[in-house]
Coordinates of C-alpha atoms in Angstrom, one line a residue:
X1 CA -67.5 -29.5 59.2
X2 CA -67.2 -26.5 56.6
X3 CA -71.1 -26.1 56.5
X4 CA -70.9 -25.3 60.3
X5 CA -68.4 -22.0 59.9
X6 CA -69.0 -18.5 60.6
X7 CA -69.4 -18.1 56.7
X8 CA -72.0 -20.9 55.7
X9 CA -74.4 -18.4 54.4
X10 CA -72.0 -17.0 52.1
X11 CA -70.6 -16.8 48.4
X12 CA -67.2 -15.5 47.9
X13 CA -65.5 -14.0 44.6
X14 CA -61.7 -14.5 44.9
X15 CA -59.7 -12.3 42.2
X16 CA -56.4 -14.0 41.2
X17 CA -57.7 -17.1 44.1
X18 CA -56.1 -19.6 43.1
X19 CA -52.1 -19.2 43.7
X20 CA -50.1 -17.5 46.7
X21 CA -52.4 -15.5 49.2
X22 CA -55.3 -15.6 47.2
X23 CA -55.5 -19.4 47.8
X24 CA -54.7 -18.7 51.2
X25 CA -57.9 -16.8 51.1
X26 CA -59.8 -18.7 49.3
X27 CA -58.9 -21.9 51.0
X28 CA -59.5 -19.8 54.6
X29 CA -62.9 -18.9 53.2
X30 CA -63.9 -22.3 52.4
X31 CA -63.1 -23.7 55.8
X32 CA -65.9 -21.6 57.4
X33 CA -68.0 -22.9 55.1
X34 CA -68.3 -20.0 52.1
X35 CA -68.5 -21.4 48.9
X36 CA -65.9 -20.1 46.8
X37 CA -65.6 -18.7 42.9
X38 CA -61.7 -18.7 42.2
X39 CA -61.3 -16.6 39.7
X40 CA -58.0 -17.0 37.7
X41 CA -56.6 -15.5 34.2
X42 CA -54.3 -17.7 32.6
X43 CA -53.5 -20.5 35.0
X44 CA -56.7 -23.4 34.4
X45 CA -54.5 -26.1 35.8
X46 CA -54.0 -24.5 39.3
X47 CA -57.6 -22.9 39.3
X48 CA -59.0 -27.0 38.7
X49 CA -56.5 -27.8 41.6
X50 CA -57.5 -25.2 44.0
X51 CA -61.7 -25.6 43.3
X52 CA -61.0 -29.6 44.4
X53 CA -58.9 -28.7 47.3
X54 CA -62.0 -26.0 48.4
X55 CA -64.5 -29.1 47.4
X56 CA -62.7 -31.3 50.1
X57 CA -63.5 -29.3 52.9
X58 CA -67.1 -29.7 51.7
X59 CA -68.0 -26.9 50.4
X60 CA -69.0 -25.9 46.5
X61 CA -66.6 -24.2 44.6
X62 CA -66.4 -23.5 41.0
X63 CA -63.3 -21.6 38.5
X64 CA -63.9 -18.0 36.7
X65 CA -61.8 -16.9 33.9
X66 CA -61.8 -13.4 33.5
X67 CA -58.9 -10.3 33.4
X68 CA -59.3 -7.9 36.3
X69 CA -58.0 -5.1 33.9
X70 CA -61.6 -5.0 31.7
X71 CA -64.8 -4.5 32.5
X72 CA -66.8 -6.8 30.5
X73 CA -64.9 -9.7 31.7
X74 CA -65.5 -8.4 35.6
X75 CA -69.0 -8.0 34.8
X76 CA -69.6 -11.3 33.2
X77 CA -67.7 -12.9 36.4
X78 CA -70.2 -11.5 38.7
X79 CA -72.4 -12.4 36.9
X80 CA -71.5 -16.1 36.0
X81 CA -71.4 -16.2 40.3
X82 CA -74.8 -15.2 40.7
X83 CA -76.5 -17.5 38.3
X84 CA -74.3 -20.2 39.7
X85 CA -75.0 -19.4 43.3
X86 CA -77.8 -17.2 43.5
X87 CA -75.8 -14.4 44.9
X88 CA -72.7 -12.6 45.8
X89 CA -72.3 -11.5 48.9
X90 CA -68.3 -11.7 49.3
X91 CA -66.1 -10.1 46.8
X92 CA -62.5 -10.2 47.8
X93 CA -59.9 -7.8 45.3
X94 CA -56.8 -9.8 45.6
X95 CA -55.7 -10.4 41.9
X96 CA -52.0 -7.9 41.5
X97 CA -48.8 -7.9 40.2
X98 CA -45.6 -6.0 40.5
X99 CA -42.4 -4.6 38.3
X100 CA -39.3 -3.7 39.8
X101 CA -37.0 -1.0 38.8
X102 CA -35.8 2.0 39.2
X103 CA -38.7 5.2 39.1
X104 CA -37.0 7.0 36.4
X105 CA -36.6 3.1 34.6
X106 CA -40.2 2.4 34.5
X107 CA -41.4 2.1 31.2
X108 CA -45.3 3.0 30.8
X109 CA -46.0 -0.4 29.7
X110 CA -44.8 -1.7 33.3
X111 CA -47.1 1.6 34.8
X112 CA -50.0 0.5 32.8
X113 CA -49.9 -3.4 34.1
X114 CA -49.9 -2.6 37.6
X115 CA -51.8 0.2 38.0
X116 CA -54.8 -1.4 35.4
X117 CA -54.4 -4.9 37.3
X118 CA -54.0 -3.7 41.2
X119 CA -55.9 -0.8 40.9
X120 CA -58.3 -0.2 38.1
X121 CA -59.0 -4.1 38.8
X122 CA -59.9 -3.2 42.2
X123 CA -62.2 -0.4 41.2
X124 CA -63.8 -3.1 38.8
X125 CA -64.5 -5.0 41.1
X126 CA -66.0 -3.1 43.6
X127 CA -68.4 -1.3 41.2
X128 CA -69.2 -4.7 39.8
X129 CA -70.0 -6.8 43.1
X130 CA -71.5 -3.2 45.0
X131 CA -73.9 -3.3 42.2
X132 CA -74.8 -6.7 42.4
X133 CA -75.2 -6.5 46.6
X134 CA -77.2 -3.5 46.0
X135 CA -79.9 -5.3 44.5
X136 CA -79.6 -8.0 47.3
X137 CA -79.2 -6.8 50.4
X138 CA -75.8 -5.6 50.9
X139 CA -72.2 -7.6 51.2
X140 CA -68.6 -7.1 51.8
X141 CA -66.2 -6.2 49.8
X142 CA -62.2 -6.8 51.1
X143 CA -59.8 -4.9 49.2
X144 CA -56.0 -6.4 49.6
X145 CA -53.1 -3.7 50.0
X146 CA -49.9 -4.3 51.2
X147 CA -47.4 -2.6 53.4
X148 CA -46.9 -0.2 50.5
X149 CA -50.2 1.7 51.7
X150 CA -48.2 2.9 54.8
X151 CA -44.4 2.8 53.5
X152 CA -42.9 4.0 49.5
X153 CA -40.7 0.7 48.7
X154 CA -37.6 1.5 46.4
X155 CA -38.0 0.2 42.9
X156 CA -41.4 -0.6 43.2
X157 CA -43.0 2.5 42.3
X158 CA -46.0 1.5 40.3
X159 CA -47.0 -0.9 43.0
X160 CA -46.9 1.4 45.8
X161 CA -48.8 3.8 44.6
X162 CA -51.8 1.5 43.8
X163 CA -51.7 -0.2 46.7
X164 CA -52.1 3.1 48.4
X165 CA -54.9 4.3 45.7
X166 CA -56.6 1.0 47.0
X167 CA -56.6 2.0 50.7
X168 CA -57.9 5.6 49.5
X169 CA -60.8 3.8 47.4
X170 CA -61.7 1.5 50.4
X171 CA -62.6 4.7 52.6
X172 CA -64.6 6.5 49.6
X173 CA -66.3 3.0 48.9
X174 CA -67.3 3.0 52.5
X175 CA -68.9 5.4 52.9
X176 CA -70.7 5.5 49.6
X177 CA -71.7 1.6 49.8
X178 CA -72.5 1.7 53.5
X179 CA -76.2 3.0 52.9
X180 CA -76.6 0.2 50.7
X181 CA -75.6 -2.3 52.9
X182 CA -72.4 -2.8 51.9
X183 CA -69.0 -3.2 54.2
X184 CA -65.8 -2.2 52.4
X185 CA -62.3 -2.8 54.3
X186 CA -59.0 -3.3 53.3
X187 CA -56.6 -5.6 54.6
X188 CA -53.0 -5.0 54.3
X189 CA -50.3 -8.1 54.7
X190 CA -46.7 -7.4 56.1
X191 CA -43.6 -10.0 54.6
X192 CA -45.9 -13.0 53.4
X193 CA -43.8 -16.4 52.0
X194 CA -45.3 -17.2 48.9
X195 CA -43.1 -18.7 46.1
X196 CA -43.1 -15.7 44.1
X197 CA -40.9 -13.8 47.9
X198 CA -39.2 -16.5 47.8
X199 CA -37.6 -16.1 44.8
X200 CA -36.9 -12.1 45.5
X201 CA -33.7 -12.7 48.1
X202 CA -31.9 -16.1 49.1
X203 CA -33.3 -15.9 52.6
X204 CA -37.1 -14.3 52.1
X205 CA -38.5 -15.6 55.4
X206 CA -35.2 -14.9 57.9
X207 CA -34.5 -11.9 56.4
X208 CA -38.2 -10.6 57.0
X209 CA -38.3 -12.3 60.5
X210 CA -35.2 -10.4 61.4
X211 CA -36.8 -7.2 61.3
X212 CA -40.8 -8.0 62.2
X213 CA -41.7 -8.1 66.0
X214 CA -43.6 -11.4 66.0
X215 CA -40.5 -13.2 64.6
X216 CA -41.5 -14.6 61.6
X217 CA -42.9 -14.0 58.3
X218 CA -46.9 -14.1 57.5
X219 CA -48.4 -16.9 55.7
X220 CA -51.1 -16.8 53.4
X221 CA -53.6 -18.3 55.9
X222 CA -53.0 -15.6 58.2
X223 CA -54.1 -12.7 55.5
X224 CA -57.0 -15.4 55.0
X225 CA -57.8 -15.5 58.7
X226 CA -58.4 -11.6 58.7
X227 CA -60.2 -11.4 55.3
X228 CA -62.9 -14.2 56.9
X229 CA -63.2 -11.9 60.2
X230 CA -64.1 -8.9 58.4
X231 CA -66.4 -11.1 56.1
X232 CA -68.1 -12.8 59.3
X233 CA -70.5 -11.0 61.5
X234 CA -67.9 -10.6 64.5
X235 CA -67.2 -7.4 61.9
X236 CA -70.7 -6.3 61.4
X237 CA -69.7 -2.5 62.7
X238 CA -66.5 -2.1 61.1
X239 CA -66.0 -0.4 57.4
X240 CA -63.7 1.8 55.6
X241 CA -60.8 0.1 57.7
X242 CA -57.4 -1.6 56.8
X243 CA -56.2 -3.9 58.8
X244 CA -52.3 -5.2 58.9
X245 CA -51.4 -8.3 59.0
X246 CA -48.0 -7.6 59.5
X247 CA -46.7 -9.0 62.6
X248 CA -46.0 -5.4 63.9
X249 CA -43.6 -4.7 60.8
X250 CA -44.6 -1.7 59.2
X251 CA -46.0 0.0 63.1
X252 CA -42.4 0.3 64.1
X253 CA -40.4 3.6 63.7
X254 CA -36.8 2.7 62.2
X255 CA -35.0 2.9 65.8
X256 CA -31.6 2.1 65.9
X257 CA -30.4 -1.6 66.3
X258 CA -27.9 -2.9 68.5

């Protein structure tokens, strides 16, 4: 049963929880028995379905409307969490999006979105959730990257760089939170098949496999997987870290191909 996991002490936060690897996460989460706060910004309908799929695995879950981008809606969520639970004492970042184009194409509206939802919502959140595990004890925090921390993708300059401020403000939250209690790690996914890869080539998952060392693309249970070991108490030691779930694709040098 749920209430038996590694996590059946715990209360999660789950930014943008409810669709593609956040409900991996959220759904890995529940299964160790966490109860889970999906928190979602415009999409009620999946945010219902993904509460009653975390509810089956018998554990409590509950929905949280608020924007990553601004701090009184961040603030209330925490604090909607802790009067419905009692505490916080798992906040995962995962809410982003992403433009494509060209660098010199990027309009400052496009900058804005991803930089204030990615980053500055990370930021939010962490100063949000490290306050509220101050005053209790301590927590995690798991920040989500990307393989853009480690590699600049083409047309996808806005997004790279906050997923690389994010790995940045994991190691200064680190070690700023850790006398307080607080873990802070980051965990960075490789080629993960989500409907929203999907639709960005014909072939998302053979293409990616092609060129990853395990053989296949991630799924959104495996970036789940690692946010619950650094959540459990297997990582009680480890802080200011990001690990990849990337199959081995982005710890390869380009070597030439036969």
């Amino acid at each position: 049963m749920a209430a038996q996991g590694r996590l059946r002490d715990d209360v999660a936060l789950v930014t943008g929880g409810c669709g593609g690897v956040g409900r991996g996460i959220s759904q890995e989460l529940a299964s160790e028995g966490c109860r889970v706060a999906v928190n979602y910004l415009d999409t009620p309908d999946a945010a219902s379905a993904t509460v009653r799929e975390l509810c089956a695995l018998g554990v409590e879950a509950i929905a949280v409307q608020g924007d990553v981008r601004r701090e009184q809606d961040v603030d209330r969520m925490i604090a909607e969490v802790a009067a419905h639970f009692g505490s916080l004492t798992i906040m995962v970042n995962n809410a982003g999006v992403q433009t494509w184009g060209p660098l010199l194409d990027v309009t400052e509206s496009d900058w804005d979105l991803v930089i204030d939802t990615n980053l500055k919502g990370c930021f939010l959140g962490i100063r949000a959730a490290g306050r509220q595990m101050r005053d209790h004890g301590g927590g995690v925090i798991i920040n989500i990257g990307s393989g853009s921390n480690k590699a600049p993708f083409p047309s996808l300059a806005a997004y790279t760089a906050s997923k690389g401020g994010i790995e940045m403000l994991t190691k200064v939250a680190a070690v700023e939170l850790g006398p307080l209690g607080i873990r802070v790690n980051c965990v960075a996914p490789g080629a993960i098949e989500i409907e929203r890869t999907r639709l960005e080539m014909p072939d998302y998952a053979g293409t990616w496999a092609s060129v990853t060392p395990l053989g296949r693309v991630g799924t959104p249970s495996d970036v789940g997987r690692a946010v619950v070991m650094l959540a459990s108490a297997d990582a009680a030691f480890v802080t200011g870290q990001t690990v990849w779930v990337d199959g081995g694709l982005f710890n390869q040098p380009p070597w030439p191909r036969q």
